Amino acid sequence: MAIFSLSLLPARGAPFPGARHPAAPAAIILLEPAEGRATAPVMIKRPLIAVLNGPNLNMLGMRQPEVYGRATLDDVEQICIQAAERLDVAIDFRQTNGEGELVSWVQECRNRAQGIVINPAAYGHTSIALLDALLAVELPVIEVHISNIHRREDFRHHTYCSRAAAGVICGLGVRGYAMALQAMTDMILDENDR
Ligand code: DQA
């Protein structure tokens, strides 16, 4: 049986434009025979999950804390980073107030990411353009809302994004993001197992 040594390298390549952390999100694991045989290293890329956030989520922590809680967007990002480390996936965590920018980011995920976790915020309720982008990229999508949108005003009960989503997590606070990453990782691995 071959014995391999593992080394973790930062992934190369262009950073995802607009990323909160422009440093490369993924890591490459080099598998090399420990005894130095001439076999070429096997490169395994961790799956990349885009975590996209829509308008006003940059105001988390100060925005209606009785609805959204006290966690800031930085706290949410930390929750996602920790979940990603646990799950051995890479994430690209972003937020924008612009509908067009959110649509462009979804489009960029095609052929780049393996899944999308999205809190579309208010654009979920209004944007057919965002739905069309989510359908176009042909990736698994999980929609997250921090608050329970079904307990709130009628106009929040419907989201266009849900039509593109494999699942929706809402009302569980910011822990919904970690749950979405767990579920998305399972879905990606299932897909890879097929
Ligand atoms: C939200 C719910 C939306 O209705 C609202 O417009 C938001 C946040 C949530 O996370 O609970 O901005 O997506």
CSV table of C-alpha atoms and ligand atoms in Angstrom, one decimal:
chain,number,residue,atom,x,y,z
A,1,MET,CA,0.0,0.0,0.0
A,2,ALA,CA,1.4,3.4,-0.9
A,3,ILE,CA,2.1,5.9,1.8
A,4,PHE,CA,1.4,9.5,1.0
A,5,SER,CA,2.5,12.7,2.6
A,6,LEU,CA,0.0,15.6,2.6
A,7,SER,CA,0.9,19.3,2.1
A,8,LEU,CA,-1.5,22.1,2.1
A,9,LEU,CA,-0.8,24.9,-0.4
A,10,PRO,CA,-2.7,28.1,-1.0
A,11,ALA,CA,-4.5,27.8,-4.3
A,12,ARG,CA,-3.3,29.9,-7.2
A,13,GLY,CA,-5.3,31.7,-9.8
A,14,ALA,CA,-7.3,34.9,-10.0
A,15,PRO,CA,-9.2,35.8,-6.9
A,16,PHE,CA,-12.9,36.0,-7.3
A,17,PRO,CA,-13.5,39.7,-8.0
A,18,GLY,CA,-15.3,41.4,-5.1
A,19,ALA,CA,-14.4,38.8,-2.6
A,20,ARG,CA,-14.1,40.2,1.0
A,21,HIS,CA,-10.9,38.3,1.2
A,22,PRO,CA,-9.1,38.6,-2.1
A,23,ALA,CA,-6.7,35.9,-1.0
A,24,ALA,CA,-7.4,32.7,-2.9
A,25,PRO,CA,-10.2,30.8,-1.3
A,26,ALA,CA,-9.4,27.2,-2.0
A,27,ALA,CA,-6.5,25.0,-1.0
A,28,ILE,CA,-4.8,22.4,-3.0
A,29,ILE,CA,-3.8,19.2,-1.3
A,30,LEU,CA,-0.7,17.6,-2.8
A,31,LEU,CA,-0.5,13.9,-2.4
A,32,GLU,CA,3.0,12.7,-2.8
A,33,PRO,CA,4.4,9.3,-2.2
A,34,ALA,CA,6.4,9.6,1.1
A,35,GLU,CA,9.3,7.6,-0.3
A,36,GLY,CA,9.8,10.0,-3.2
A,37,ARG,CA,8.9,7.8,-6.1
A,38,ALA,CA,8.5,9.5,-9.4
A,39,THR,CA,4.7,9.5,-9.4
A,40,ALA,CA,3.2,12.9,-10.3
A,41,PRO,CA,1.4,14.6,-7.3
A,42,VAL,CA,-2.4,14.2,-7.3
A,43,MET,CA,-4.0,17.6,-6.8
A,44,ILE,CA,-7.3,17.6,-4.9
A,45,LYS,CA,-9.2,20.9,-4.8
A,46,ARG,CA,-11.6,21.5,-2.0
A,47,PRO,CA,-15.0,22.3,-3.3
A,48,LEU,CA,-15.8,26.0,-3.4
A,49,ILE,CA,-19.1,27.2,-2.1
A,50,ALA,CA,-20.1,30.8,-2.8
A,51,VAL,CA,-21.9,32.5,0.2
A,52,LEU,CA,-23.7,35.5,-1.3
A,53,ASN,CA,-25.5,38.1,0.7
A,54,GLY,CA,-27.9,40.7,-0.6
A,55,PRO,CA,-28.9,44.3,0.4
A,56,ASN,CA,-28.8,45.7,3.9
A,57,LEU,CA,-27.1,42.6,5.3
A,58,ASN,CA,-24.0,44.8,5.8
A,59,MET,CA,-26.1,46.5,8.5
A,60,LEU,CA,-26.6,43.3,10.6
A,61,GLY,CA,-26.0,43.9,14.3
A,62,MET,CA,-27.5,47.4,14.2
A,63,ARG,CA,-30.4,46.7,11.9
A,64,GLN,CA,-33.7,45.7,13.7
A,65,PRO,CA,-31.9,43.5,16.2
A,66,GLU,CA,-35.2,42.3,17.5
A,67,VAL,CA,-35.7,40.6,14.1
A,68,TYR,CA,-32.2,39.8,13.0
A,69,GLY,CA,-30.3,39.5,16.3
A,70,ARG,CA,-27.0,41.2,17.3
A,71,ALA,CA,-24.5,39.3,15.1
A,72,THR,CA,-22.8,41.5,12.5
A,73,LEU,CA,-21.9,40.4,9.0
A,74,ASP,CA,-18.4,39.9,10.2
A,75,ASP,CA,-19.7,37.5,12.8
A,76,VAL,CA,-21.7,35.7,10.1
A,77,GLU,CA,-18.5,35.4,8.0
A,78,GLN,CA,-16.6,33.9,10.9
A,79,ILE,CA,-19.4,31.4,11.4
A,80,CYS,CA,-19.1,30.4,7.8
A,81,ILE,CA,-15.3,30.2,7.9
A,82,GLN,CA,-15.4,28.0,10.9
A,83,ALA,CA,-18.1,25.7,9.3
A,84,ALA,CA,-16.0,25.6,6.1
A,85,GLU,CA,-12.9,24.5,8.0
A,86,ARG,CA,-14.9,21.8,9.8
A,87,LEU,CA,-16.4,20.6,6.5
A,88,ASP,CA,-13.1,20.9,4.6
A,89,VAL,CA,-14.6,23.1,1.9
A,90,ALA,CA,-13.5,26.6,0.6
A,91,ILE,CA,-15.9,29.5,0.7
A,92,ASP,CA,-16.1,32.9,-1.0
A,93,PHE,CA,-18.2,35.1,1.3
A,94,ARG,CA,-19.6,38.3,-0.2
A,95,GLN,CA,-22.2,41.0,0.3
A,96,THR,CA,-23.6,43.6,-2.0
A,97,ASN,CA,-26.4,46.2,-2.0
A,98,GLY,CA,-26.7,46.1,-5.8
A,99,GLU,CA,-29.1,43.8,-7.6
A,100,GLY,CA,-26.9,43.8,-10.8
A,101,GLU,CA,-23.8,43.0,-8.9
A,102,LEU,CA,-25.5,40.1,-7.1
A,103,VAL,CA,-26.7,38.8,-10.5
A,104,SER,CA,-23.1,39.1,-11.9
A,105,TRP,CA,-21.7,37.2,-8.9
A,106,VAL,CA,-24.1,34.4,-9.4
A,107,GLN,CA,-23.2,34.2,-13.1
A,108,GLU,CA,-19.5,34.0,-12.1
A,109,CYS,CA,-20.2,30.9,-10.1
A,110,ARG,CA,-20.8,28.9,-13.2
A,111,ASN,CA,-17.8,26.7,-13.9
A,112,ARG,CA,-16.1,28.1,-10.8
A,113,ALA,CA,-18.0,27.1,-7.7
A,114,GLN,CA,-19.7,23.8,-6.8
A,115,GLY,CA,-22.6,25.4,-5.0
A,116,ILE,CA,-24.3,28.6,-3.9
A,117,VAL,CA,-25.6,29.5,-0.4
A,118,ILE,CA,-27.5,32.8,-0.8
A,119,ASN,CA,-29.3,35.2,1.5
A,120,PRO,CA,-30.9,37.3,-1.2
A,121,ALA,CA,-32.5,39.6,1.4
A,122,ALA,CA,-35.2,41.8,-0.2
A,123,TYR,CA,-34.2,40.8,-3.7
A,124,GLY,CA,-35.4,37.3,-3.0
A,125,HIS,CA,-38.9,38.8,-2.9
A,126,THR,CA,-38.6,41.0,-5.9
A,127,SER,CA,-36.0,39.9,-8.4
A,128,ILE,CA,-36.8,37.7,-11.4
A,129,ALA,CA,-33.3,38.6,-12.7
A,130,LEU,CA,-31.7,37.0,-9.7
A,131,LEU,CA,-33.9,33.9,-10.1
A,132,ASP,CA,-33.0,33.7,-13.8
A,133,ALA,CA,-29.2,33.8,-12.9
A,134,LEU,CA,-29.6,31.1,-10.3
A,135,LEU,CA,-31.4,28.9,-12.8
A,136,ALA,CA,-28.8,29.7,-15.5
A,137,VAL,CA,-25.7,28.6,-13.5
A,138,GLU,CA,-27.0,25.0,-13.0
A,139,LEU,CA,-25.5,24.7,-9.5
A,140,PRO,CA,-27.1,23.5,-6.3
A,141,VAL,CA,-28.5,26.5,-4.4
A,142,ILE,CA,-29.6,26.8,-0.8
A,143,GLU,CA,-31.5,30.0,0.2
A,144,VAL,CA,-31.0,31.3,3.7
A,145,HIS,CA,-33.0,33.9,5.7
A,146,ILE,CA,-32.1,34.8,9.2
A,147,SER,CA,-35.7,35.7,10.2
A,148,ASN,CA,-38.7,33.5,9.7
A,149,ILE,CA,-40.1,35.2,6.6
A,150,HIS,CA,-43.4,33.3,7.0
A,151,ARG,CA,-44.1,34.9,10.3
A,152,ARG,CA,-43.6,38.4,8.9
A,153,GLU,CA,-45.5,40.6,6.4
A,154,ASP,CA,-47.3,38.9,3.6
A,155,PHE,CA,-44.9,40.3,0.9
A,156,ARG,CA,-42.0,38.4,2.6
A,157,HIS,CA,-43.8,35.0,2.3
A,158,HIS,CA,-42.9,34.5,-1.3
A,159,THR,CA,-39.4,34.4,-2.7
A,160,TYR,CA,-38.5,34.0,-6.4
A,161,CYS,CA,-35.2,32.4,-5.4
A,162,SER,CA,-37.0,29.5,-3.9
A,163,ARG,CA,-37.8,28.2,-7.3
A,164,ALA,CA,-34.1,27.7,-8.0
A,165,ALA,CA,-33.3,26.4,-4.5
A,166,ALA,CA,-32.9,22.8,-3.4
A,167,GLY,CA,-33.8,24.0,0.1
A,168,VAL,CA,-34.6,27.0,2.1
A,169,ILE,CA,-33.5,27.7,5.7
A,170,CYS,CA,-35.3,30.5,7.5
A,171,GLY,CA,-36.0,31.6,11.0
A,172,LEU,CA,-33.0,29.9,12.7
A,173,GLY,CA,-30.9,33.0,13.0
A,174,VAL,CA,-27.4,33.3,11.7
A,175,ARG,CA,-26.8,29.6,12.5
A,176,GLY,CA,-28.8,28.9,9.4
A,177,TYR,CA,-25.7,29.7,7.4
A,178,ALA,CA,-23.6,26.9,9.0
A,179,MET,CA,-26.5,24.6,8.5
A,180,ALA,CA,-26.7,25.5,4.8
A,181,LEU,CA,-23.0,24.9,4.4
A,182,GLN,CA,-23.3,21.5,6.0
A,183,ALA,CA,-26.2,20.6,3.7
A,184,MET,CA,-24.5,22.0,0.6
A,185,THR,CA,-21.3,20.0,1.4
A,186,ASP,CA,-23.4,16.8,1.7
A,187,MET,CA,-25.1,17.6,-1.6
A,188,ILE,CA,-21.8,18.2,-3.4
A,189,LEU,CA,-20.3,15.0,-2.0
A,190,ASP,CA,-23.4,13.0,-3.0
A,191,GLU,CA,-23.1,14.4,-6.5
A,192,ASN,CA,-19.4,13.5,-6.6
A,193,ASP,CA,-20.2,10.0,-5.4
A,194,ARG,CA,-22.5,9.3,-8.3
B,1,DQA,C1,-33.9,38.5,5.2
B,1,DQA,C2,-35.4,38.6,5.1
B,1,DQA,C3,-35.9,39.5,4.1
B,1,DQA,O1,-37.3,39.6,4.0
B,1,DQA,C4,-35.3,40.9,4.3
B,1,DQA,O2,-35.6,41.8,3.2
B,1,DQA,C5,-33.9,40.9,4.6
B,1,DQA,C6,-33.3,39.8,5.4
B,1,DQA,C7,-33.5,37.6,6.4
B,1,DQA,O3,-32.3,37.2,6.4
B,1,DQA,O4,-34.2,37.3,7.3
B,1,DQA,O5,-33.2,41.9,4.3
B,1,DQA,O6,-33.4,37.9,4.0
